[in-house]
Tab-separated table of C-alpha atoms in Angstrom:
chain	number	residue	atom	x	y	z
A	20	UNK	CA	18.155	-24.504	9.031
A	21	UNK	CA	18.350	-20.655	8.971
A	22	UNK	CA	18.644	-19.326	13.312
A	23	UNK	CA	19.768	-17.115	15.458
A	24	UNK	CA	22.194	-17.863	18.547
A	25	UNK	CA	22.303	-15.348	21.672
A	26	UNK	CA	24.724	-16.782	24.099
A	27	UNK	CA	24.112	-15.265	27.178
A	28	UNK	CA	21.638	-15.657	28.727
A	29	UNK	CA	21.735	-12.623	31.507
A	30	UNK	CA	24.441	-10.428	31.558
A	31	UNK	CA	25.525	-8.452	34.544
A	32	UNK	CA	27.407	-4.888	33.899
A	33	UNK	CA	28.907	-1.894	36.171
A	34	UNK	CA	27.556	1.159	35.277
A	35	UNK	CA	30.312	2.896	33.576
A	36	UNK	CA	31.604	-0.136	32.644
A	37	UNK	CA	31.679	-1.308	28.268
A	38	UNK	CA	29.236	-3.856	27.366
A	39	UNK	CA	29.403	-6.247	24.293
A	40	UNK	CA	26.551	-8.397	23.394
A	41	UNK	CA	26.884	-10.761	20.851
A	42	UNK	CA	24.963	-12.913	18.735
A	43	UNK	CA	25.837	-15.349	15.887
A	44	UNK	CA	23.630	-16.512	12.802
A	45	UNK	CA	23.777	-19.479	10.970
A	46	UNK	CA	22.603	-19.165	6.843
A	47	UNK	CA	24.267	-18.708	3.690
A	48	UNK	CA	24.300	-15.106	3.024
A	49	UNK	CA	24.443	-12.230	4.593
A	50	UNK	CA	21.378	-11.000	6.193
A	51	UNK	CA	19.751	-8.142	7.345
A	52	UNK	CA	20.816	-7.346	11.055
A	53	UNK	CA	18.655	-5.784	13.840
A	54	UNK	CA	19.478	-4.899	17.495
A	55	UNK	CA	16.136	-4.235	19.438
A	56	UNK	CA	15.817	-3.109	22.552
A	57	UNK	CA	12.724	-3.902	25.269
A	58	UNK	CA	12.519	-2.317	27.689
A	59	UNK	CA	9.729	-3.823	30.091
A	60	UNK	CA	6.468	-3.922	29.545
A	61	UNK	CA	7.444	-2.372	26.426
A	62	UNK	CA	7.352	-3.482	22.987
A	63	UNK	CA	10.417	-3.274	20.427
A	64	UNK	CA	12.658	-0.122	19.872
A	65	UNK	CA	15.274	-0.440	16.914
A	66	UNK	CA	18.764	0.374	17.588
A	67	UNK	CA	20.580	-0.361	14.415
A	68	UNK	CA	20.800	-2.094	11.521
A	69	UNK	CA	23.117	-3.257	8.521
A	70	UNK	CA	22.350	-3.981	5.570
A	71	UNK	CA	25.747	-3.301	3.760
A	72	UNK	CA	28.654	-1.765	3.188
A	73	UNK	CA	30.756	-0.694	6.404
A	74	UNK	CA	30.798	-3.516	8.704
A	75	UNK	CA	30.268	-1.369	11.350
A	76	UNK	CA	27.130	0.080	12.406
A	77	UNK	CA	26.319	3.070	14.874
A	78	UNK	CA	23.377	3.465	16.504
A	79	UNK	CA	20.942	5.262	18.690
A	80	UNK	CA	21.493	5.478	22.743
A	81	UNK	CA	25.242	5.758	22.204
A	82	UNK	CA	25.601	1.173	20.610
A	83	UNK	CA	27.520	0.471	17.570
A	84	UNK	CA	27.452	-3.184	16.703
A	85	UNK	CA	30.219	-4.703	13.618
A	86	UNK	CA	29.407	-7.373	11.338
A	87	UNK	CA	32.313	-9.987	10.770
A	88	UNK	CA	31.243	-12.189	8.473
A	89	UNK	CA	33.767	-15.171	8.714
A	90	UNK	CA	32.543	-15.389	12.167
A	91	UNK	CA	28.793	-15.047	11.036
A	92	UNK	CA	28.500	-12.792	13.470
A	93	UNK	CA	26.334	-9.598	15.094
A	94	UNK	CA	27.775	-8.049	18.371
A	95	UNK	CA	26.179	-5.049	19.704
A	96	UNK	CA	28.621	-2.929	21.935
A	97	UNK	CA	28.368	0.754	23.908
A	98	UNK	CA	31.975	2.068	25.137
A	99	UNK	CA	30.207	3.253	29.707
A	100	UNK	CA	26.537	1.748	30.209
A	101	UNK	CA	24.703	4.070	31.887
A	102	UNK	CA	22.045	2.277	33.963
A	103	UNK	CA	19.001	3.729	31.929
A	104	UNK	CA	20.884	0.449	29.213
A	105	UNK	CA	18.893	-2.227	31.311
A	106	UNK	CA	16.418	-3.792	29.216
A	107	UNK	CA	16.126	-7.067	26.866
A	108	UNK	CA	18.594	-6.991	24.049
A	109	UNK	CA	17.075	-8.480	20.567
A	110	UNK	CA	18.940	-9.526	17.442
A	111	UNK	CA	17.262	-10.138	14.863
A	112	UNK	CA	17.747	-11.209	11.331
A	113	UNK	CA	15.873	-11.465	7.672
A	114	UNK	CA	16.229	-13.707	5.472
A	115	UNK	CA	16.760	-12.875	2.397
A	116	UNK	CA	13.195	-14.204	0.030
A	117	UNK	CA	11.835	-14.195	3.706
A	118	UNK	CA	9.646	-11.459	4.699
A	119	UNK	CA	9.852	-12.271	8.575
A	120	UNK	CA	12.331	-11.054	11.296
A	121	UNK	CA	14.016	-14.352	12.412
A	122	UNK	CA	14.856	-13.208	16.780
A	123	UNK	CA	17.666	-15.096	19.079
A	124	UNK	CA	16.204	-15.420	22.826
A	125	UNK	CA	17.177	-12.070	23.961
A	126	UNK	CA	19.923	-11.079	26.192
A	127	UNK	CA	18.652	-8.898	29.924
A	128	UNK	CA	21.052	-6.988	31.215
A	129	UNK	CA	20.832	-5.583	34.192
A	130	UNK	CA	23.396	-2.668	35.617
A	131	UNK	CA	24.420	-2.417	39.296
A	132	UNK	CA	25.490	0.441	40.410
B	30	UNK	CA	2.927	11.023	13.310
B	31	UNK	CA	1.609	8.497	15.495
B	32	UNK	CA	3.505	4.616	16.100
B	33	UNK	CA	2.053	1.444	15.823
B	34	UNK	CA	-1.023	1.280	18.018
B	35	UNK	CA	-1.945	-1.882	20.183
B	36	UNK	CA	-4.770	-2.126	22.492
B	37	UNK	CA	-5.110	-3.236	24.556
B	38	UNK	CA	-2.766	-3.444	26.060
B	39	UNK	CA	-3.654	-5.697	28.465
B	40	UNK	CA	-6.547	-8.061	27.848
B	41	UNK	CA	-7.652	-10.901	30.184
B	42	UNK	CA	-9.636	-13.906	28.999
B	43	UNK	CA	-11.649	-17.279	30.816
B	44	UNK	CA	-9.976	-20.476	28.976
B	45	UNK	CA	-12.684	-20.988	26.003
B	46	UNK	CA	-13.739	-17.482	25.681
B	47	UNK	CA	-12.113	-15.608	22.625
B	48	UNK	CA	-9.617	-12.825	22.366
B	49	UNK	CA	-9.536	-9.527	20.098
B	50	UNK	CA	-5.663	-7.871	19.278
B	51	UNK	CA	-6.195	-5.044	17.325
B	52	UNK	CA	-3.242	-3.447	15.451
B	53	UNK	CA	-2.961	0.332	13.431
B	54	UNK	CA	0.207	0.412	11.421
B	55	UNK	CA	1.842	3.368	11.021
B	56	UNK	CA	0.809	6.325	8.988
B	57	UNK	CA	1.302	4.672	5.346
B	58	UNK	CA	2.136	2.021	6.592
B	59	UNK	CA	0.497	-0.995	4.050
B	60	UNK	CA	2.368	-4.098	5.242
B	61	UNK	CA	1.793	-5.808	8.994
B	62	UNK	CA	3.374	-8.466	11.017
B	63	UNK	CA	2.558	-10.531	14.065
B	64	UNK	CA	4.561	-11.983	16.373
B	65	UNK	CA	3.740	-13.297	19.363
B	66	UNK	CA	6.597	-13.832	22.668
B	67	UNK	CA	6.335	-16.561	25.357
B	68	UNK	CA	7.666	-16.203	28.519
B	69	UNK	CA	11.111	-16.207	29.038
B	70	UNK	CA	11.433	-16.063	25.054
B	71	UNK	CA	12.381	-14.132	21.897
B	72	UNK	CA	9.943	-13.228	19.047
B	73	UNK	CA	8.391	-15.760	16.658
B	74	UNK	CA	6.944	-15.275	13.822
B	75	UNK	CA	3.090	-15.859	13.553
B	76	UNK	CA	1.481	-14.664	9.855
B	77	UNK	CA	2.565	-11.588	7.601
B	78	UNK	CA	-0.504	-9.406	5.587
B	79	UNK	CA	-0.972	-6.860	3.660
B	80	UNK	CA	-4.318	-4.724	3.360
B	81	UNK	CA	-6.807	-7.624	2.114
B	82	UNK	CA	-4.388	-10.397	1.679
B	83	UNK	CA	-2.660	-12.999	3.835
B	84	UNK	CA	0.759	-12.907	2.568
B	85	UNK	CA	2.619	-15.807	4.818
B	86	UNK	CA	0.420	-17.455	7.886
B	87	UNK	CA	3.547	-20.259	7.990
B	88	UNK	CA	4.158	-19.486	12.018
B	89	UNK	CA	0.202	-19.023	12.734
B	90	UNK	CA	-1.230	-22.399	14.681
B	91	UNK	CA	-3.247	-24.772	12.847
B	92	UNK	CA	-6.248	-23.683	14.715
B	93	UNK	CA	-8.280	-21.655	16.516
B	94	UNK	CA	-6.338	-18.413	14.951
B	95	UNK	CA	-6.734	-15.747	12.583
B	96	UNK	CA	-5.890	-12.629	11.509
B	97	UNK	CA	-7.300	-9.979	9.086
B	98	UNK	CA	-6.285	-6.751	7.280
B	99	UNK	CA	-9.111	-5.308	6.145
B	100	UNK	CA	-9.110	-2.833	3.278
B	101	UNK	CA	-10.513	-0.291	5.988
B	102	UNK	CA	-9.916	-0.744	9.845
B	103	UNK	CA	-6.992	-2.095	12.104
B	104	UNK	CA	-5.421	-6.185	11.940
B	105	UNK	CA	-7.142	-7.839	13.996
B	106	UNK	CA	-5.911	-11.528	15.190
B	107	UNK	CA	-8.307	-14.012	17.247
B	108	UNK	CA	-7.927	-15.979	18.710
B	109	UNK	CA	-10.839	-18.476	19.330
B	110	UNK	CA	-11.126	-21.453	22.201
B	111	UNK	CA	-8.091	-19.120	24.382
B	112	UNK	CA	-6.536	-22.014	26.128
B	113	UNK	CA	-3.608	-21.036	29.117
B	114	UNK	CA	-0.934	-21.915	27.165
B	115	UNK	CA	-1.873	-18.667	24.849
B	116	UNK	CA	-0.649	-16.928	27.045
B	117	UNK	CA	1.859	-14.074	25.824
B	118	UNK	CA	3.008	-11.142	24.701
B	119	UNK	CA	1.941	-10.617	21.178
B	120	UNK	CA	3.667	-7.728	18.767
B	121	UNK	CA	2.308	-6.086	15.605
B	122	UNK	CA	4.782	-4.580	13.308
B	123	UNK	CA	3.881	-2.545	10.192
B	124	UNK	CA	6.343	-1.083	7.509
B	125	UNK	CA	5.532	0.822	4.436
B	126	UNK	CA	6.988	-2.227	1.632
B	127	UNK	CA	8.115	-5.359	1.157
B	128	UNK	CA	11.739	-6.289	2.475
B	129	UNK	CA	9.784	-5.611	6.518
B	130	UNK	CA	13.296	-3.659	6.776
B	131	UNK	CA	11.621	-0.784	8.279
B	132	UNK	CA	9.604	-2.428	10.568
B	133	UNK	CA	8.040	-0.833	13.750
B	134	UNK	CA	6.175	-2.197	16.727
B	135	UNK	CA	4.114	-1.121	18.683
B	136	UNK	CA	3.636	-1.852	22.389
B	137	UNK	CA	1.802	-5.097	22.594
B	138	UNK	CA	-1.255	-5.965	23.738
B	139	UNK	CA	-0.282	-8.586	27.236
B	140	UNK	CA	-3.683	-11.779	26.984
B	141	UNK	CA	-3.849	-13.813	30.036
B	142	UNK	CA	-5.549	-16.620	29.802
B	143	UNK	CA	-6.946	-17.517	32.779
């Protein structure tokens, strides 16, 4: 079955430290891959997406993600987090022939001073 | 160019009442998607519509829920006879073309059933 897994429910990082959020998918081919961020009480904002080509994708707010076919992963990274990065992060995939995004359960990011 | 507009932002309904959630897609977008986010969970697909057509409603509960996207006006998600379990955030997304690869989300409607 097609699925998306975000194994970390909650991550706490010190301001200025690096960040990596994990995302794995289960599918027979390479889907389209997305990362969204949701601030409390707000909608979702697209951080970045991968369709094909260069496996390292740059997004907004200093985020990047790397697609690794061998690991079926699309991890999100940021070299130095800011307090304003505290939010919920969702990985999502779009499987071919399907018009609906499938979301992971999200990772809540807390930033400590 | 305004983004995806959802209203109301917050909606409180008593059990048994009807809830109507509205979504105006971005200008030029003809594809609308509804998702539901239950507390502490990710978003779950509900329905995909184009103007005057329901394309995929595989995520819609079989009863009490319906959706439409008329030729004129916003898309409407309607929940009849609401129950406490319907309390959730409902998000609408729109895209300009098939493929949902450029979907933009609204800020959601938070439904509370009391």
